[in-house]
Amino acid sequence: MAKRIQFSSHGGPDVLEYRDYQPAAPGPHEVRVQNQAIGLNFIDTYFRSGLYPPPALPSGLGNEGAGIVEAVGAQVSQFQVGDRVAYATGPLGAYSELHVLPASKLVKLPDAISFEQAAAVMLKGLTVQYLLRQVFPLKGGETILFHAAAGGVGSFACQWAKALGVRLIGTVGSAEKAARAMAQGAWATIDYSHEDVVQRVLELTDGHKCPVVYDGVGKDTWEISLDCVAPRGLLVSFGNASGAVTGVNLGILAQKGSLFVTRPTVAGYADTPERLQMMADELFGMIESGQLKVDISNRYALKDAAAAQAALSARQTTGSTILLP
């Protein structure tokens, strides 16, 4: 028997239960991981709330963690018992002491990266990797807009953009978060609590706007983001922190300058074991070189996952939060 967080109905953090369960034996192509640290991400709240329905209820929760291989399936050759590994692309169930998942979802974890670092960085770091290096491959010299720049993903984006020689304008909700984003490497910040985002982008770019805007907020910032994209530029809508973007009129893209829009995911880019490991290797290299620093601002016991999610949803967290079994 082991412990895990599960939910039997959709709702707020109070639906999360800390329960005993019997972990399955790994199938032929699966691995069972003894988690040492677990990542907390906004997408977890989407599954809990029902925005992203899980395969079935009751359901486990969480996609990200790091630990030690405890058992391997008969057809698994790339991992052995005792290997240090990390994962970030599911299946659900990472909020647990033991997690069974396909070997294709695992990456090998270098000795230089701790379990806590890996759990704090995998999903957010892989997100930044595909956003800045694949969706719109930044060359250096660009001026970009990134919403929620002081959050978990935003903090890594600030650092990575600076390492690439990119001027990142970050939106934030307070003076404290503005200072945090600047300390992480943002070129400029816009405090939307009292500043007009579109007007400030025009001022900061001498009226040219940005060739790419990264928006993980969703509904509340959709139109603002469109107004910050330069003609023939790209809006990357990669999250729904304020709710899903719905009812989109494609004609608005023509009106605002023949714009492009994409709605990518980590899984859509880390779609083979080889590509996933390549992305992780670049991420780990950024950490080992010191260009990307992992700030773990909060640590919660696994049993306190509901409190951790409540703090995340209330935007009371900065940097990364992890759960410890």
PDB file of N, CA, C and O in Angstrom, residues 88-130:
ATOM      1  N   ALA A  88       7.137  14.741 -16.664  1.00  0.00           N
ATOM      2  CA  ALA A  88       6.285  15.932 -16.604  1.00  0.00           C
ATOM      3  C   ALA A  88       5.081  15.867 -17.523  1.00  0.00           C
ATOM      4  O   ALA A  88       4.315  16.821 -17.567  1.00  0.00           O
ATOM      5  N   THR A  89       4.910  14.792 -18.277  1.00  0.00           N
ATOM      6  CA  THR A  89       3.846  14.767 -19.276  1.00  0.00           C
ATOM      7  C   THR A  89       2.832  13.649 -19.028  1.00  0.00           C
ATOM      8  O   THR A  89       2.260  13.106 -19.956  1.00  0.00           O
ATOM      9  N   GLY A  90       2.596  13.338 -17.764  1.00  0.00           N
ATOM     10  CA  GLY A  90       1.549  12.389 -17.424  1.00  0.00           C
ATOM     11  C   GLY A  90       2.000  10.945 -17.534  1.00  0.00           C
ATOM     12  O   GLY A  90       3.161  10.668 -17.811  1.00  0.00           O
ATOM     13  N   PRO A  91       1.074  10.040 -17.288  1.00  0.00           N
ATOM     14  CA  PRO A  91      -0.343  10.219 -16.996  1.00  0.00           C
ATOM     15  C   PRO A  91      -0.593  10.760 -15.589  1.00  0.00           C
ATOM     16  O   PRO A  91       0.342  10.868 -14.778  1.00  0.00           O
ATOM     17  N   LEU A  92      -1.859  11.129 -15.324  1.00  0.00           N
ATOM     18  CA  LEU A  92      -2.208  11.636 -14.007  1.00  0.00           C
ATOM     19  C   LEU A  92      -1.835  10.641 -12.922  1.00  0.00           C
ATOM     20  O   LEU A  92      -1.906   9.428 -13.120  1.00  0.00           O
ATOM     21  N   GLY A  93      -1.447  11.186 -11.755  1.00  0.00           N
ATOM     22  CA  GLY A  93      -1.137  10.323 -10.623  1.00  0.00           C
ATOM     23  C   GLY A  93       0.158  10.642  -9.928  1.00  0.00           C
ATOM     24  O   GLY A  93       0.580   9.913  -9.023  1.00  0.00           O
ATOM     25  N   ALA A  94       0.783  11.752 -10.299  1.00  0.00           N
ATOM     26  CA  ALA A  94       2.073  12.091  -9.691  1.00  0.00           C
ATOM     27  C   ALA A  94       1.958  12.456  -8.214  1.00  0.00           C
ATOM     28  O   ALA A  94       2.930  12.313  -7.471  1.00  0.00           O
ATOM     29  N   TYR A  95       0.784  12.913  -7.762  1.00  0.00           N
ATOM     30  CA  TYR A  95       0.597  13.241  -6.346  1.00  0.00           C
ATOM     31  C   TYR A  95       0.503  11.924  -5.571  1.00  0.00           C
ATOM     32  O   TYR A  95      -0.538  11.553  -5.047  1.00  0.00           O
ATOM     33  N   SER A  96       1.613  11.223  -5.466  1.00  0.00           N
ATOM     34  CA  SER A  96       1.596   9.893  -4.846  1.00  0.00           C
ATOM     35  C   SER A  96       2.997   9.506  -4.410  1.00  0.00           C
ATOM     36  O   SER A  96       3.986  10.087  -4.858  1.00  0.00           O
ATOM     37  N   GLU A  97       3.062   8.511  -3.529  1.00  0.00           N
ATOM     38  CA  GLU A  97       4.359   7.987  -3.121  1.00  0.00           C
ATOM     39  C   GLU A  97       4.963   7.126  -4.222  1.00  0.00           C
ATOM     40  O   GLU A  97       6.179   7.149  -4.433  1.00  0.00           O
ATOM     41  N   LEU A  98       4.122   6.369  -4.918  1.00  0.00           N
ATOM     42  CA  LEU A  98       4.566   5.508  -6.010  1.00  0.00           C
ATOM     43  C   LEU A  98       3.704   5.805  -7.234  1.00  0.00           C
ATOM     44  O   LEU A  98       2.484   5.910  -7.127  1.00  0.00           O
ATOM     45  N   HIS A  99       4.349   5.927  -8.393  1.00  0.00           N
ATOM     46  CA  HIS A  99       3.612   6.269  -9.612  1.00  0.00           C
ATOM     47  C   HIS A  99       4.073   5.368 -10.751  1.00  0.00           C
ATOM     48  O   HIS A  99       5.270   5.239 -11.008  1.00  0.00           O
ATOM     49  N   VAL A 100       3.099   4.738 -11.426  1.00  0.00           N
ATOM     50  CA  VAL A 100       3.388   3.885 -12.582  1.00  0.00           C
ATOM     51  C   VAL A 100       3.098   4.678 -13.850  1.00  0.00           C
ATOM     52  O   VAL A 100       2.015   5.258 -14.003  1.00  0.00           O
ATOM     53  N   LEU A 101       4.061   4.705 -14.753  1.00  0.00           N
ATOM     54  CA  LEU A 101       3.878   5.462 -15.996  1.00  0.00           C
ATOM     55  C   LEU A 101       4.690   4.836 -17.114  1.00  0.00           C
ATOM     56  O   LEU A 101       5.635   4.080 -16.867  1.00  0.00           O
ATOM     57  N   PRO A 102       4.340   5.123 -18.373  1.00  0.00           N
ATOM     58  CA  PRO A 102       5.093   4.561 -19.493  1.00  0.00           C
ATOM     59  C   PRO A 102       6.559   4.995 -19.452  1.00  0.00           C
ATOM     60  O   PRO A 102       6.871   6.162 -19.134  1.00  0.00           O
ATOM     61  N   ALA A 103       7.436   4.098 -19.796  1.00  0.00           N
ATOM     62  CA  ALA A 103       8.861   4.438 -19.834  1.00  0.00           C
ATOM     63  C   ALA A 103       9.134   5.579 -20.801  1.00  0.00           C
ATOM     64  O   ALA A 103      10.067   6.364 -20.611  1.00  0.00           O
ATOM     65  N   SER A 104       8.292   5.712 -21.821  1.00  0.00           N
ATOM     66  CA  SER A 104       8.472   6.771 -22.821  1.00  0.00           C
ATOM     67  C   SER A 104       8.254   8.165 -22.253  1.00  0.00           C
ATOM     68  O   SER A 104       8.626   9.159 -22.885  1.00  0.00           O
ATOM     69  N   LYS A 105       7.666   8.252 -21.064  1.00  0.00           N
ATOM     70  CA  LYS A 105       7.404   9.554 -20.440  1.00  0.00           C
ATOM     71  C   LYS A 105       8.517   9.994 -19.493  1.00  0.00           C
ATOM     72  O   LYS A 105       8.474  11.100 -18.950  1.00  0.00           O
ATOM     73  N   LEU A 106       9.503   9.126 -19.287  1.00  0.00           N
ATOM     74  CA  LEU A 106      10.577   9.415 -18.334  1.00  0.00           C
ATOM     75  C   LEU A 106      11.807   9.970 -19.033  1.00  0.00           C
ATOM     76  O   LEU A 106      12.086   9.648 -20.191  1.00  0.00           O
ATOM     77  N   VAL A 107      12.555  10.789 -18.286  1.00  0.00           N
ATOM     78  CA  VAL A 107      13.883  11.202 -18.746  1.00  0.00           C
ATOM     79  C   VAL A 107      14.887  10.842 -17.660  1.00  0.00           C
ATOM     80  O   VAL A 107      14.555  10.747 -16.480  1.00  0.00           O
ATOM     81  N   LYS A 108      16.110  10.627 -18.084  1.00  0.00           N
ATOM     82  CA  LYS A 108      17.174  10.344 -17.122  1.00  0.00           C
ATOM     83  C   LYS A 108      17.620  11.655 -16.491  1.00  0.00           C
ATOM     84  O   LYS A 108      17.803  12.661 -17.165  1.00  0.00           O
ATOM     85  N   LEU A 109      17.807  11.606 -15.178  1.00  0.00           N
ATOM     86  CA  LEU A 109      18.132  12.802 -14.402  1.00  0.00           C
ATOM     87  C   LEU A 109      19.615  12.808 -14.067  1.00  0.00           C
ATOM     88  O   LEU A 109      20.104  11.886 -13.397  1.00  0.00           O
ATOM     89  N   PRO A 110      20.356  13.832 -14.518  1.00  0.00           N
ATOM     90  CA  PRO A 110      21.787  13.897 -14.194  1.00  0.00           C
ATOM     91  C   PRO A 110      22.013  14.019 -12.684  1.00  0.00           C
ATOM     92  O   PRO A 110      21.187  14.583 -11.958  1.00  0.00           O
ATOM     93  N   ASP A 111      23.139  13.527 -12.226  1.00  0.00           N
ATOM     94  CA  ASP A 111      23.456  13.608 -10.798  1.00  0.00           C
ATOM     95  C   ASP A 111      23.527  15.051 -10.310  1.00  0.00           C
ATOM     96  O   ASP A 111      23.276  15.321  -9.132  1.00  0.00           O
ATOM     97  N   ALA A 112      23.845  15.976 -11.213  1.00  0.00           N
ATOM     98  CA  ALA A 112      23.992  17.380 -10.825  1.00  0.00           C
ATOM     99  C   ALA A 112      22.660  18.056 -10.525  1.00  0.00           C
ATOM    100  O   ALA A 112      22.632  19.149  -9.944  1.00  0.00           O
ATOM    101  N   ILE A 113      21.546  17.435 -10.929  1.00  0.00           N
ATOM    102  CA  ILE A 113      20.229  18.010 -10.703  1.00  0.00           C
ATOM    103  C   ILE A 113      19.540  17.236  -9.589  1.00  0.00           C
ATOM    104  O   ILE A 113      19.382  16.018  -9.673  1.00  0.00           O
ATOM    105  N   SER A 114      19.119  17.926  -8.519  1.00  0.00           N
ATOM    106  CA  SER A 114      18.479  17.242  -7.395  1.00  0.00           C
ATOM    107  C   SER A 114      17.040  16.865  -7.742  1.00  0.00           C
ATOM    108  O   SER A 114      16.439  17.397  -8.679  1.00  0.00           O
ATOM    109  N   PHE A 115      16.481  15.947  -6.966  1.00  0.00           N
ATOM    110  CA  PHE A 115      15.092  15.556  -7.170  1.00  0.00           C
ATOM    111  C   PHE A 115      14.170  16.767  -6.997  1.00  0.00           C
ATOM    112  O   PHE A 115      13.216  16.944  -7.762  1.00  0.00           O
ATOM    113  N   GLU A 116      14.439  17.590  -5.996  1.00  0.00           N
ATOM    114  CA  GLU A 116      13.593  18.760  -5.757  1.00  0.00           C
ATOM    115  C   GLU A 116      13.688  19.741  -6.922  1.00  0.00           C
ATOM    116  O   GLU A 116      12.678  20.295  -7.367  1.00  0.00           O
ATOM    117  N   GLN A 117      14.906  19.965  -7.419  1.00  0.00           N
ATOM    118  CA  GLN A 117      15.056  20.844  -8.581  1.00  0.00           C
ATOM    119  C   GLN A 117      14.273  20.312  -9.777  1.00  0.00           C
ATOM    120  O   GLN A 117      13.562  21.061 -10.450  1.00  0.00           O
ATOM    121  N   ALA A 118      14.387  19.014 -10.029  1.00  0.00           N
ATOM    122  CA  ALA A 118      13.714  18.428 -11.184  1.00  0.00           C
ATOM    123  C   ALA A 118      12.199  18.548 -11.067  1.00  0.00           C
ATOM    124  O   ALA A 118      11.510  18.905 -12.032  1.00  0.00           O
ATOM    125  N   ALA A 119      11.659  18.250  -9.873  1.00  0.00           N
ATOM    126  CA  ALA A 119      10.212  18.338  -9.682  1.00  0.00           C
ATOM    127  C   ALA A 119       9.731  19.774  -9.810  1.00  0.00           C
ATOM    128  O   ALA A 119       8.599  20.028 -10.237  1.00  0.00           O
ATOM    129  N   ALA A 120      10.570  20.717  -9.460  1.00  0.00           N
ATOM    130  CA  ALA A 120      10.190  22.125  -9.529  1.00  0.00           C
ATOM    131  C   ALA A 120      10.304  22.699 -10.925  1.00  0.00           C
ATOM    132  O   ALA A 120       9.647  23.701 -11.254  1.00  0.00           O
ATOM    133  N   VAL A 121      11.118  22.069 -11.780  1.00  0.00           N
ATOM    134  CA  VAL A 121      11.445  22.705 -13.063  1.00  0.00           C
ATOM    135  C   VAL A 121      10.936  21.966 -14.287  1.00  0.00           C
ATOM    136  O   VAL A 121      10.794  22.569 -15.348  1.00  0.00           O
ATOM    137  N   MET A 122      10.649  20.683 -14.174  1.00  0.00           N
ATOM    138  CA  MET A 122      10.401  19.902 -15.391  1.00  0.00           C
ATOM    139  C   MET A 122       9.290  20.485 -16.266  1.00  0.00           C
ATOM    140  O   MET A 122       9.519  20.833 -17.423  1.00  0.00           O
ATOM    141  N   LEU A 123       8.076  20.583 -15.751  1.00  0.00           N
ATOM    142  CA  LEU A 123       6.965  21.043 -16.594  1.00  0.00           C
ATOM    143  C   LEU A 123       7.139  22.506 -16.984  1.00  0.00           C
ATOM    144  O   LEU A 123       6.982  22.875 -18.153  1.00  0.00           O
ATOM    145  N   LYS A 124       7.487  23.335 -16.034  1.00  0.00           N
ATOM    146  CA  LYS A 124       7.653  24.759 -16.327  1.00  0.00           C
ATOM    147  C   LYS A 124       8.839  24.977 -17.266  1.00  0.00           C
ATOM    148  O   LYS A 124       8.772  25.769 -18.214  1.00  0.00           O
ATOM    149  N   GLY A 125       9.943  24.279 -16.993  1.00  0.00           N
ATOM    150  CA  GLY A 125      11.135  24.441 -17.813  1.00  0.00           C
ATOM    151  C   GLY A 125      10.959  23.906 -19.219  1.00  0.00           C
ATOM    152  O   GLY A 125      11.401  24.528 -20.195  1.00  0.00           O
ATOM    153  N   LEU A 126      10.312  22.742 -19.348  1.00  0.00           N
ATOM    154  CA  LEU A 126      10.035  22.214 -20.684  1.00  0.00           C
ATOM    155  C   LEU A 126       9.076  23.133 -21.434  1.00  0.00           C
ATOM    156  O   LEU A 126       9.173  23.284 -22.651  1.00  0.00           O
ATOM    157  N   THR A 127       8.151  23.745 -20.704  1.00  0.00           N
ATOM    158  CA  THR A 127       7.241  24.711 -21.325  1.00  0.00           C
ATOM    159  C   THR A 127       8.016  25.874 -21.908  1.00  0.00           C
ATOM    160  O   THR A 127       7.813  26.274 -23.070  1.00  0.00           O
ATOM    161  N   VAL A 128       8.930  26.436 -21.131  1.00  0.00           N
ATOM    162  CA  VAL A 128       9.719  27.558 -21.624  1.00  0.00           C
ATOM    163  C   VAL A 128      10.606  27.119 -22.784  1.00  0.00           C
ATOM    164  O   VAL A 128      10.785  27.861 -23.760  1.00  0.00           O
ATOM    165  N   GLN A 129      11.145  25.901 -22.704  1.00  0.00           N
ATOM    166  CA  GLN A 129      11.988  25.413 -23.800  1.00  0.00           C
ATOM    167  C   GLN A 129      11.219  25.399 -25.115  1.00  0.00           C
ATOM    168  O   GLN A 129      11.690  25.914 -26.133  1.00  0.00           O
ATOM    169  N   TYR A 130      10.019  24.820 -25.111  1.00  0.00           N
ATOM    170  CA  TYR A 130       9.309  24.741 -26.391  1.00  0.00           C
ATOM    171  C   TYR A 130       8.764  26.101 -26.816  1.00  0.00           C
ATOM    172  O   TYR A 130       8.681  26.394 -28.009  1.00  0.00           O
TER     173      TYR A 130
END
